[in-house]
XYZ file of C-alpha atoms in Angstrom:
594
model
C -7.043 -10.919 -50.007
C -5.680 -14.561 -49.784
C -7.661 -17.599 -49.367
C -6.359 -18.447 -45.798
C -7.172 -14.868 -44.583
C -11.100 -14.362 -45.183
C -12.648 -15.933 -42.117
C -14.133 -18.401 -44.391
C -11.749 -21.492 -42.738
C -13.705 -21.695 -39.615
C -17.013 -21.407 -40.988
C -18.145 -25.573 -40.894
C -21.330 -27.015 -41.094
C -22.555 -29.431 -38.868
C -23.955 -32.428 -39.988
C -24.755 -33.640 -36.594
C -28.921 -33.092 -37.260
C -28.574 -35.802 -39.821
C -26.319 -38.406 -38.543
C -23.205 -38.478 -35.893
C -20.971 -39.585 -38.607
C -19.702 -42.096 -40.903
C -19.670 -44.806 -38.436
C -23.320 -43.975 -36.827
C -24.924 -47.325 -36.855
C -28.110 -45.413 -37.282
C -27.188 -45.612 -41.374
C -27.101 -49.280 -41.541
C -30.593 -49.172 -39.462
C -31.926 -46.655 -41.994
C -30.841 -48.523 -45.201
C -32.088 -51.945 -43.684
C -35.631 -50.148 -42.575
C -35.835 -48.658 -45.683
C -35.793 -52.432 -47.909
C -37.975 -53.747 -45.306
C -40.485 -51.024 -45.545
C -40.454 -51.161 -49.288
C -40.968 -54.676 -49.229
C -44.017 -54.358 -46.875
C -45.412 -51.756 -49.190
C -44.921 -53.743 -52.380
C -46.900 -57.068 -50.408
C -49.674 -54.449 -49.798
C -50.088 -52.271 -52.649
C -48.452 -54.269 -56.030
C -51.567 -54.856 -58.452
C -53.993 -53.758 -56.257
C -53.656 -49.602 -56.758
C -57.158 -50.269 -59.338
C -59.238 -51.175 -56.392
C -58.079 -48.701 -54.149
C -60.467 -45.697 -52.880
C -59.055 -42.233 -53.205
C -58.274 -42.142 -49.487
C -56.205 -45.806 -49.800
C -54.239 -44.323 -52.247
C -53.508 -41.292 -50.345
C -52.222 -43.881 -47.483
C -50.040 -45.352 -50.291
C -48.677 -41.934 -51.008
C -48.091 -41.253 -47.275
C -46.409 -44.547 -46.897
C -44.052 -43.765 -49.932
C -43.015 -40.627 -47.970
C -42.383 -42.580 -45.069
C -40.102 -44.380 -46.702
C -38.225 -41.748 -48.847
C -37.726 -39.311 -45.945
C -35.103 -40.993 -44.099
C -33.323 -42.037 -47.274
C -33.241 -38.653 -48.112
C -31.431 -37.745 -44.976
C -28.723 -40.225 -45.394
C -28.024 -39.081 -49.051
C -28.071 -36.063 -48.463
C -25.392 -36.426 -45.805
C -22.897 -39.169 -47.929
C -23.132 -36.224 -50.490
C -22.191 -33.503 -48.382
C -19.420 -35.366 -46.804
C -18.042 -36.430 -50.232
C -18.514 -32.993 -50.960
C -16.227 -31.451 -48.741
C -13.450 -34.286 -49.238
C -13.801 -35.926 -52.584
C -10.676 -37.662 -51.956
C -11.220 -39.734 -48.670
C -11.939 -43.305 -49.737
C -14.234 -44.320 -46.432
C -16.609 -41.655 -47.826
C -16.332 -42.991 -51.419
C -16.785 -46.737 -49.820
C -20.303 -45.445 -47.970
C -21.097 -43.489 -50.932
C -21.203 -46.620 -53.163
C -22.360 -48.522 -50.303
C -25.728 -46.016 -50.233
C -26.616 -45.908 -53.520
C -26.334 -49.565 -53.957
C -28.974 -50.206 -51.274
C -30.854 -47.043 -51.749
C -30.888 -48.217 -55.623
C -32.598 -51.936 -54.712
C -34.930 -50.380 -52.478
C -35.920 -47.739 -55.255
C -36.435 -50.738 -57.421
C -39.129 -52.386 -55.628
C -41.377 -49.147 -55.602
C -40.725 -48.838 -59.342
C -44.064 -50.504 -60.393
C -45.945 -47.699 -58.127
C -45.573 -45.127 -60.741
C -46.010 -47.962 -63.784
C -49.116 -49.508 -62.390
C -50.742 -45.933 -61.976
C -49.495 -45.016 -65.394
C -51.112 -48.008 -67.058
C -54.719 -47.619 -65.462
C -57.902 -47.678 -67.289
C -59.576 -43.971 -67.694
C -62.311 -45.884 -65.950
C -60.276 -46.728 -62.873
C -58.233 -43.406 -62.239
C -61.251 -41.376 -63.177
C -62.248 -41.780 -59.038
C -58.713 -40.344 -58.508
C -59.462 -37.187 -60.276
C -60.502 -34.023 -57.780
C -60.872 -36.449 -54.837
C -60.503 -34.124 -51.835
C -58.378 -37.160 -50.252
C -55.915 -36.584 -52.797
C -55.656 -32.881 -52.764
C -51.969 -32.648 -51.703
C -51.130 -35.115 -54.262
C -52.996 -34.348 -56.721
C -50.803 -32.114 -59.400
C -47.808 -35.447 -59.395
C -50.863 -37.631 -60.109
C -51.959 -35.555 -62.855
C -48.206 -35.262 -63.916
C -47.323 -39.312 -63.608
C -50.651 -40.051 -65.504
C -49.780 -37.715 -68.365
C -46.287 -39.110 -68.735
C -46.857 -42.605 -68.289
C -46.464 -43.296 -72.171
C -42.490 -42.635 -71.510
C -42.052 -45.487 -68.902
C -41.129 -48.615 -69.615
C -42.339 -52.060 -67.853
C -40.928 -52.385 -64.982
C -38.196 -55.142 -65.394
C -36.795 -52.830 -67.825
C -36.872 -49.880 -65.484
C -35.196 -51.586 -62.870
C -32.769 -53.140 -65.123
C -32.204 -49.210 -66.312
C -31.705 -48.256 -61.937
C -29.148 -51.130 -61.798
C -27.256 -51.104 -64.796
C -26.935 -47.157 -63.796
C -24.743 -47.797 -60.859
C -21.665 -49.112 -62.818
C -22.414 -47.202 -65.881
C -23.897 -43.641 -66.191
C -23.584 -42.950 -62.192
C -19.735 -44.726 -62.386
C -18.664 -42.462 -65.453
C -19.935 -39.681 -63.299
C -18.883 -40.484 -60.593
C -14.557 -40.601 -62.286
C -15.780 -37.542 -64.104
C -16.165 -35.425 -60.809
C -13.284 -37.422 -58.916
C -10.692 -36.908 -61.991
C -11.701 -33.395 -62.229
C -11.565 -32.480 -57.890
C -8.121 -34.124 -58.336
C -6.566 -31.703 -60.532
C -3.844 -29.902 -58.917
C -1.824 -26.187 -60.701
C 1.504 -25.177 -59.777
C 1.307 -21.377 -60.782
C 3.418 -19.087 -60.252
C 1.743 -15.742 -58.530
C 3.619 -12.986 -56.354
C 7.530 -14.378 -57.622
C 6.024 -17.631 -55.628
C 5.348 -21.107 -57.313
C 2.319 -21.742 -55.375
C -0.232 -25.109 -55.773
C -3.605 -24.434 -56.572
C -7.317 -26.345 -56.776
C -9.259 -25.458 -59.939
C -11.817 -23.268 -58.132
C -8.105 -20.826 -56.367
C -6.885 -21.058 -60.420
C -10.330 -20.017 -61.547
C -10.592 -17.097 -59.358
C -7.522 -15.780 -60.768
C -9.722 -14.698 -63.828
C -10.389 -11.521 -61.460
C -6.871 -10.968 -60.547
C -5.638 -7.098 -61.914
C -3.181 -8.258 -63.806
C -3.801 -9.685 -67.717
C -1.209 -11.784 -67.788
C -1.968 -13.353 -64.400
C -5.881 -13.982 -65.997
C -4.331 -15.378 -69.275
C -1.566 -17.678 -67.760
C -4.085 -18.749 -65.276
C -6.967 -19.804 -67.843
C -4.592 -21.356 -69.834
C -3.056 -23.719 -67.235
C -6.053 -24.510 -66.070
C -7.715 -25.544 -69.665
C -4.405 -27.170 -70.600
C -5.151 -29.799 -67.611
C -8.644 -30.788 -69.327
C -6.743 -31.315 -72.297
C -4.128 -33.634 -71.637
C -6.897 -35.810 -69.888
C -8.998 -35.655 -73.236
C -8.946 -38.996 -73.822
C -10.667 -40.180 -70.604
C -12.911 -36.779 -70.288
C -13.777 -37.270 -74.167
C -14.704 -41.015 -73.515
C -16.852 -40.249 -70.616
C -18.913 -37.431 -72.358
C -19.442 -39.929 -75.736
C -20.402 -42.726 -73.451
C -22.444 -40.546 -70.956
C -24.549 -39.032 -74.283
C -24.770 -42.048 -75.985
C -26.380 -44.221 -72.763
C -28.446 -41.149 -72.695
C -29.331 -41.010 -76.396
C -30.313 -44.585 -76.286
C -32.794 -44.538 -73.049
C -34.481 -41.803 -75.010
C -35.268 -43.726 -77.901
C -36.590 -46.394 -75.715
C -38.820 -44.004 -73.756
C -39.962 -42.409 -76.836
C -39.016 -39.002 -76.573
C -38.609 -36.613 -79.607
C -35.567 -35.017 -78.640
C -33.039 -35.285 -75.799
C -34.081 -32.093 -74.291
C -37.110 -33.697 -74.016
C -36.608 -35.694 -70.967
C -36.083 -32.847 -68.953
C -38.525 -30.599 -70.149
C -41.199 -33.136 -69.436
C -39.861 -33.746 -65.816
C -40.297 -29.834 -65.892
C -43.903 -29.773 -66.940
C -42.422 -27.502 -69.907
C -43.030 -27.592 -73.370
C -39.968 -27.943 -76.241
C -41.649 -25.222 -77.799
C -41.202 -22.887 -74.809
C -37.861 -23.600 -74.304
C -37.251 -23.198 -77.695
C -38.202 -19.896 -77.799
C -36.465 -18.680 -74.616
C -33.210 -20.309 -76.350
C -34.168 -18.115 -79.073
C -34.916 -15.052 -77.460
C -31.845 -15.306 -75.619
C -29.857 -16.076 -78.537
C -31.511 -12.789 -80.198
C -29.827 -10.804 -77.376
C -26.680 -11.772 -77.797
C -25.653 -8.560 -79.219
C -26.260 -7.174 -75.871
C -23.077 -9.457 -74.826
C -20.985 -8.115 -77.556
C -21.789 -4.032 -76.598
C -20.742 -4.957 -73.232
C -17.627 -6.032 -74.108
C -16.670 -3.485 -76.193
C -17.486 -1.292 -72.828
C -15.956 -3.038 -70.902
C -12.392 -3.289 -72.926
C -12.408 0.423 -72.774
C -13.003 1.028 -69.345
C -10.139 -1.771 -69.076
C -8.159 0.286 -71.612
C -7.225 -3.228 -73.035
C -6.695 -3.393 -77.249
C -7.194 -6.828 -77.395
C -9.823 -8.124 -74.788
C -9.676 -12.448 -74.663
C -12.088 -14.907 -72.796
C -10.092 -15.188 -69.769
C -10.671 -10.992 -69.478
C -14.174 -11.332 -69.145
C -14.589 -11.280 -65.608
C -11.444 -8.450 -64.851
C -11.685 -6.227 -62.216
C -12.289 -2.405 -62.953
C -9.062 -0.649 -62.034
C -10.305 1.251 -59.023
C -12.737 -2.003 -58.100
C -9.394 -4.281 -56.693
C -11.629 -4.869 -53.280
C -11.672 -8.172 -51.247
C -14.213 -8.960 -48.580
C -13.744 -10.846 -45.384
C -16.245 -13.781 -44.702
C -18.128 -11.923 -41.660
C -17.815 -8.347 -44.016
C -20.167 -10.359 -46.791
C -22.127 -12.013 -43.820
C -23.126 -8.305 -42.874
C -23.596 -7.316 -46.774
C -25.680 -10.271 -47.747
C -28.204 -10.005 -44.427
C -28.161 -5.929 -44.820
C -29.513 -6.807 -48.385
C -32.160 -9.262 -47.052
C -33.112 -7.202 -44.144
C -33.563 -4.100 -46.770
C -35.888 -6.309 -48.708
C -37.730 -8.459 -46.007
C -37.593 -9.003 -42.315
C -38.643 -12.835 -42.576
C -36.122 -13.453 -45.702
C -32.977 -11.808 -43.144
C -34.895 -13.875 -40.338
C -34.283 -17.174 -42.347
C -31.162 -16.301 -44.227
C -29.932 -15.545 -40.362
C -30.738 -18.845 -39.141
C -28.196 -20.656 -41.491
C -24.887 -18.641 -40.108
C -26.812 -19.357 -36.447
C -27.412 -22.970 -36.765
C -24.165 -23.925 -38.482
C -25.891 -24.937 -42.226
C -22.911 -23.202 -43.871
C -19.646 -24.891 -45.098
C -17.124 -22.024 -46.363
C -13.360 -22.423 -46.974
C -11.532 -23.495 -49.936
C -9.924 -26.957 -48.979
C -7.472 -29.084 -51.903
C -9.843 -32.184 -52.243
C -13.214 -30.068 -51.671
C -15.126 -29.676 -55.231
C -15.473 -26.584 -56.681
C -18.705 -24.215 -56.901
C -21.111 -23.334 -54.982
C -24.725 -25.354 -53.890
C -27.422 -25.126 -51.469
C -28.842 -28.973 -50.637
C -32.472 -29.400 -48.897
C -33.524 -33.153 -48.357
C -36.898 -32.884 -46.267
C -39.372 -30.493 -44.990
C -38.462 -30.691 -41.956
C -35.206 -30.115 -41.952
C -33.094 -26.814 -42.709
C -31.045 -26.750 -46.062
C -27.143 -26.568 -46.084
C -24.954 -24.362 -48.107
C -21.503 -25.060 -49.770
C -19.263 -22.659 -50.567
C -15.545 -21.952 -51.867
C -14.938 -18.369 -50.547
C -11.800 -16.690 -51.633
C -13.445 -13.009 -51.085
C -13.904 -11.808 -54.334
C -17.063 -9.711 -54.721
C -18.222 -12.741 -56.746
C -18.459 -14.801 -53.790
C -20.461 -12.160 -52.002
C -23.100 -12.572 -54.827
C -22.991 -16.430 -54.597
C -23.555 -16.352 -51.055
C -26.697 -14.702 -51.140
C -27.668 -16.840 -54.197
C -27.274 -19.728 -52.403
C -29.046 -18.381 -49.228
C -31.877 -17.355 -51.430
C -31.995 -21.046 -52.347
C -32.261 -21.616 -48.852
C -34.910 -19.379 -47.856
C -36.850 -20.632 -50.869
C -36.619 -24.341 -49.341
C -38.027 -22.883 -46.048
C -40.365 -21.217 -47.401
C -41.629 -24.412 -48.884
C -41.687 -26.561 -45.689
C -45.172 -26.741 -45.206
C -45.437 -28.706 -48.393
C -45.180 -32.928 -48.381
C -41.854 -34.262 -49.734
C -43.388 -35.299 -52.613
C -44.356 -31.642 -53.281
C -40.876 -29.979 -51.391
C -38.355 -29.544 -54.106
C -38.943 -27.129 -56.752
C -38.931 -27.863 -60.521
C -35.308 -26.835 -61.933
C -36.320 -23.831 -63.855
C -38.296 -22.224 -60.745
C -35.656 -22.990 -57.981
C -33.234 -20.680 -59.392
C -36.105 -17.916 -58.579
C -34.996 -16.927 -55.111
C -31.787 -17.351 -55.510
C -31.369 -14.699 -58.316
C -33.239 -12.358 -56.884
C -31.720 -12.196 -53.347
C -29.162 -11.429 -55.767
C -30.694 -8.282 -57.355
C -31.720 -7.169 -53.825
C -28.379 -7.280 -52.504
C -27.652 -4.951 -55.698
C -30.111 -3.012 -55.330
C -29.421 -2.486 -51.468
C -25.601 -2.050 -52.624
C -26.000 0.518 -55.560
C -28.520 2.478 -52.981
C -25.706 3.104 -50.744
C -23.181 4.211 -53.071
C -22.358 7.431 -54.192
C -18.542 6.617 -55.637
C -19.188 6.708 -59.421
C -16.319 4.634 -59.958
C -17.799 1.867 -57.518
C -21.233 2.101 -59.369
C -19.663 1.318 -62.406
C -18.109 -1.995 -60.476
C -21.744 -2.589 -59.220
C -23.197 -2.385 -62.967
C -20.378 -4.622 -64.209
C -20.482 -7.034 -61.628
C -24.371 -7.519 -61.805
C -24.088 -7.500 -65.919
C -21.290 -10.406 -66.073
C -23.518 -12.615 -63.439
C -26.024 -11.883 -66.124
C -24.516 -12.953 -68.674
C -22.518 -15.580 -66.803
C -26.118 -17.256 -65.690
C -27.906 -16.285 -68.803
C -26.508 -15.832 -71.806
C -23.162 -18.349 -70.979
C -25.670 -21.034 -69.835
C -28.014 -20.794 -72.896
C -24.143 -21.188 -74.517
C -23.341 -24.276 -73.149
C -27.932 -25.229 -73.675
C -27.290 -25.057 -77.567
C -24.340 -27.043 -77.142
C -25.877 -29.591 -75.758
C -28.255 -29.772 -78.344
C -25.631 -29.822 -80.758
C -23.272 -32.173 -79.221
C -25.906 -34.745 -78.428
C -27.148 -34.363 -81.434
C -23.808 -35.452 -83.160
C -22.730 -38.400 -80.724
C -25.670 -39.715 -81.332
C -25.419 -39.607 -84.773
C -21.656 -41.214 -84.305
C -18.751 -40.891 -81.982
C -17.362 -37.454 -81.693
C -13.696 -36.838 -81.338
C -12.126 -33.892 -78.910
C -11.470 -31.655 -81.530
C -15.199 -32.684 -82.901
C -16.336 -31.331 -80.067
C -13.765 -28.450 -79.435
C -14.814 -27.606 -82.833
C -18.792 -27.200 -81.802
C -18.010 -25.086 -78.362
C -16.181 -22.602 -80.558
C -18.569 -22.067 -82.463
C -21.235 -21.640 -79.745
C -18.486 -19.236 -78.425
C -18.087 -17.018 -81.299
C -21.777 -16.721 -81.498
C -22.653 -15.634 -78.245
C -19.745 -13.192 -78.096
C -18.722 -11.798 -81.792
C -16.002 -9.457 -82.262
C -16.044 -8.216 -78.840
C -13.122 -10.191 -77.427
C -10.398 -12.247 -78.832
C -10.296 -16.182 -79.088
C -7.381 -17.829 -77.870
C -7.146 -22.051 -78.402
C -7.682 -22.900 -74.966
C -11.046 -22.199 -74.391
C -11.772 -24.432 -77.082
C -11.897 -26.917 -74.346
C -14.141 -24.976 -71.555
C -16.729 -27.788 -72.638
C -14.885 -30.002 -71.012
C -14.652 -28.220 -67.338
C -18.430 -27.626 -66.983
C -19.507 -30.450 -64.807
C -23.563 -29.841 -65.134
C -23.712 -31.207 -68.710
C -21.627 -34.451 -67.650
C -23.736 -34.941 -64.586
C -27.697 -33.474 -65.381
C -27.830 -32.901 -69.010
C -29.875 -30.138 -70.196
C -30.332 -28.599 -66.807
C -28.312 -25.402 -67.463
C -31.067 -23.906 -68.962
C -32.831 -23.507 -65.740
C -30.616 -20.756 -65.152
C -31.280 -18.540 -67.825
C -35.225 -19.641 -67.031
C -34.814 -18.768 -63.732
C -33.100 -15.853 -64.407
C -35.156 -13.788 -67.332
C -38.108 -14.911 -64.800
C -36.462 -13.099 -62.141
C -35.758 -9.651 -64.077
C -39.243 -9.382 -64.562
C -40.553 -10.161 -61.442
C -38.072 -8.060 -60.015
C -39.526 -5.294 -62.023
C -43.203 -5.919 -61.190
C -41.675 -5.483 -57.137
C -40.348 -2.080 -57.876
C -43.384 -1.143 -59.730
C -45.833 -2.867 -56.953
C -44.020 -2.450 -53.826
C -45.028 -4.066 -50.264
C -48.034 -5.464 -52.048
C -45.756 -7.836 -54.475
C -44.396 -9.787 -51.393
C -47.468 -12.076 -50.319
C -47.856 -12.308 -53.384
C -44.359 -13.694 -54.510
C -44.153 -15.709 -50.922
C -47.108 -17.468 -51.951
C -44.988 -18.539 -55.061
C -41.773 -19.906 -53.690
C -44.259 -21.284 -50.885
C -45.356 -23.969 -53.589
C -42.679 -26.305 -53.822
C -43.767 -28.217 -57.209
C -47.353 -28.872 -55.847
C -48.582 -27.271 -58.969
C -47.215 -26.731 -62.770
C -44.734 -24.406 -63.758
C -47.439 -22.224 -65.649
C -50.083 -22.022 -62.539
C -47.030 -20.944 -59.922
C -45.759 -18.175 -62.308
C -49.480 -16.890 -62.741
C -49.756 -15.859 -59.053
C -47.087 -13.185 -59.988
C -48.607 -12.227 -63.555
C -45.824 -14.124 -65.361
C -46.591 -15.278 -68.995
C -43.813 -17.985 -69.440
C -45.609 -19.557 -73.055
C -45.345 -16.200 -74.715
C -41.756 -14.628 -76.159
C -42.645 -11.302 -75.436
C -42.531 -12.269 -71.953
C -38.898 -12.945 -72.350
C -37.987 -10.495 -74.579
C -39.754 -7.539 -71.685
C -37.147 -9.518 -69.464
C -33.772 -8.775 -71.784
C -34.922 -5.222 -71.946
C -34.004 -5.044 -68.395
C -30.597 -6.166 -68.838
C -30.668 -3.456 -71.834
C -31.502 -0.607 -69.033
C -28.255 -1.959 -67.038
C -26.267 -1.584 -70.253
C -27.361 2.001 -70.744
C -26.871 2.571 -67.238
C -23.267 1.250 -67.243
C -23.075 3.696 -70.510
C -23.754 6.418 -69.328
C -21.660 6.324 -66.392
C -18.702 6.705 -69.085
């Protein structure tokens, strides 16, 4: 099916909830109210937070929220703007505009988190279990524990500032260089021009040499920009590398699996569990180039249609798949996931300057979430939009929760989004009797797998080694090239061939240039998910509340306490290891279907 003929085209979102546009006069108010505000809370609070009562500080905290909220709004609507046109300079102007502001104001409540850090035991013990501070209670514990990694708080706002034209600039060109890219390719006898998400989706096209011409083209642009993608990443590691030796953290991972609550052991062992399994990727493979009847199965293969699976889906037919699925599973999940197609929250068509990918972006509790997508109806995209509707229903879930408290930890927000995923599976594979379709089913849901598993605790232990490197000196594109491969060769053996070009996938995958080490919240969220969804099929009706209750947390408490409502065991590797013997039972399954 072609892009322009899915439906997807007219499906907008409408912004109007959080301003009118880019010339509401409302954002100028909101910036302006926002300094003022912080300035009024700095005259009242700074150096006093030791003398405070538990209830005072709970004001404090209420008054920080008061602040945030409506800053929140307006970033989250620059960003979904720029989002949908990364190329229209009046958005870029308010973008910078935004975070310049929003950066000062941030920098006067910096000494709220240092001043509570650096209290006496004696003074915060009258903090600890006061009923006052119930709601805020867990991000208390959490800032106190952490305080030995801030810095005082010249230097931290020195760090906010010097961000704007540094880390957040390189970015910033990263992401614009990158939307930019243009493909003339020639599909059909036709030379047509193509973003980088249309080229991408050609890796599902029938035809090999479509896939391989395709993936080629498309790495080949990543290369001839090497020297200003190569600079970025060295520069973007290195600022990184160097704040983390300030802050006193043992490893680069580090940062975020403190801002997790998780410890490097932990995800040590899930990267090694994972890692374990990779010989799960490799018998898949080998399946799969025989059911593709293909001698010599390369990267750009990976994702191939089945021969008798060539099916496209119209926007409103995956509307009526994805809310079937819900509906099968939950009346209140379809109820929410409804309420996004009903309310407009939903931007949809592939556009020439709109990124590429797929998010779901929540700012406040009080306020429904929005979802992006690029939707060129490939059974992929019906997948991704109930992933991204699970995030959804996952941020409404959590609305009763303070802002503070709203936004899930990385790691857990990817829970309801993969497993909306396995229940539109399971709600799919129920229905169908074809054979041949199950076996599209089996190797559609194995390849997400792997793609959000197995791929991202890839490009995790590249990380690891890549930072690891630049910070040891300056690493060179083929440096680098040189330590994907390997990564690559690892994860998939002798089950497909290597061709030079995907040497340079590093380059293309935007999360470790913009949030470094956070692709490893997908293969958390993900092995979390398998189980669960096991313990639902086992438990039935009564795993719901339960598993409500869970996504109905937000990050009011840690990572450990949330999974324990649903029996989860996240310290222990057998835990994860239960969880890749699911994906095992999906490889049998797909087995013996041959």
């Amino acid at each position: 099916m072609n892009t322009q003929t899915t439906g997807a085209e007219k499906v907008r979102w409408d912004l109007s909830e959080l301003f009118s546009g880019l010339d509401d006069p409302k954002i100028n108010d909101v910036l302006e109210a926002g300094r003022l505000a912080a300035e009024r809370f700095v005259a009242k609070y700074k150096g006093q937070l030791a003398g405070l009562s538990p209830e005072a500080l709970a004001g404090a905290y209420e008054a920080l929220e008061s602040i945030s909220a409506p800053l929140y709004r307006l970033s989250q609507f620059i960003n979904l703007e720029y989002a949908v046109n990364t190329a229209d300079d009046k958005i870029k102007a308010l973008l910078a505009k935004i975070e310049v502001s929003s950066s000062t104001t941030s920098n006067l409540l910096v000494f709220f988190t240092l001043e509570l850090g650096a209290l006496s035991d004696e003074a915060f013990s009258k903090f600890e279990g006061a009923e006052a501070l119930a709601p805020f209670s867990y991000k208390l514990a959490k800032q106190r524990k952490n305080a030995r990694y801030n810095l005082s708080e010249k230097e931290e706002q020195i760090i906010n500032l010097k961000d704007l034209n540094g880390s957040n600039a390189h970015q910033k060109l990263y992401n614009e260089l990158t939307a930019s890219f243009s493909f003339k390719f020639e599909l059909d006898g036709e030379i047509q021009t193509l973003n980088g998400g249309q080229l991408r989706a050609l890796r599902q096209h029938p035809d090999a040499d479509v896939r391989q011409r395709a993936m080629k083209l498309f790495f080949s642009r990543y290369e001839e920009n090497a020297l200003v993608i190569n600079h970025l990443y060295n520069s973007l590691v290195k600022d990184f590398g160097v704040e983390i030796g300030l802050r006193g953290y043992k490893n680069p991972i580090s940062t975020m699996n403190t801002a997790n609550d998780l410890s490097d052991e932990a995800i040590q062992a899930l990267n090694d569990v994972t890692t374990e399994s990779y010989s799960l990727v490799n018998r898949y493979y080998k399946l799969k180039a025989e059911m593709l009847d293909l001698e010599k199965m390369t990267l750009a293969d990976i994702y191939a249609p089945l021969p008798q699976a060539s099916k496209a889906y119209s926007f409103d037919e995956a509307k009526k798949l994805v809310l079937e699925g819900f509906k099968s599973f939950d009346e209140e999940f379809y109820d929410l996931a409804r309420s996004m197609f009903e309310k407009n929250r939903i931007d949809a068509p592939v556009e020439p300057a709109k990124r590429g990918g797929a998010f779901c972006a929540s700012s406040t509790p009080d306020l429904k979430p929005y979802v992006f997508l690029n939707y060129t109806g490939k059974v992929r995209d019906v997948s991704t939009m109930a992933h991204e509707l699970g995030h959804a229903i996952h941020a409404m879930l959590a609305c009763d929760q303070k802002l503070i408290n709203y936004h899930s930890i990385l790691p857990l927000a990817e829970t309801a989004s993969i497993f909306s995923e396995m229940v539109l599976t399971d709600s799919l594979l129920k229905k169908e009797t074809d054979v041949e379709v199950k076996k599209s089913m089996l190797t559609g849901k194995l390849e997400d797998i792997f793609a959000s598993s197995h791929r991202q605790n890839m490009f995790s232990s590249f990380e690891i080694a890549s930072h690891a490197a630049i910070n040891g000196s300056l690493q060179s594109p083929q440096d680098l090239c040189n330590i994907y491969e390997h990564e690559l060769k690892k994860m998939f053996g002798d089950s497909v061939a290597f061709t030079p070009e995907y040497a340079w996938e590093w380059s293309s995958i935007p999360h470790i240039f913009n949030v470094p080490f956070y692709v490893y919240a997908y293969n958390f969220g993900n092995l979390l998910v398998f189980a669960l969804y096991q313990q639902y099929l086992e438990e039935g009706e009564s795993f719901k509340p339960k598993y409500k209750q869970f996504l109905s947390l937000g990050s009011s408490a840690s990572p450990g306490e949330i999974t324990a409502i649903v029996g989860a065991d996240i310290n222990h590797p057998d835990f994860w290891r239960k969880s890749l013997r699911y994906i095992e039972t999906l490889v049998d399954q797909l087995e013996a279907l041959l």
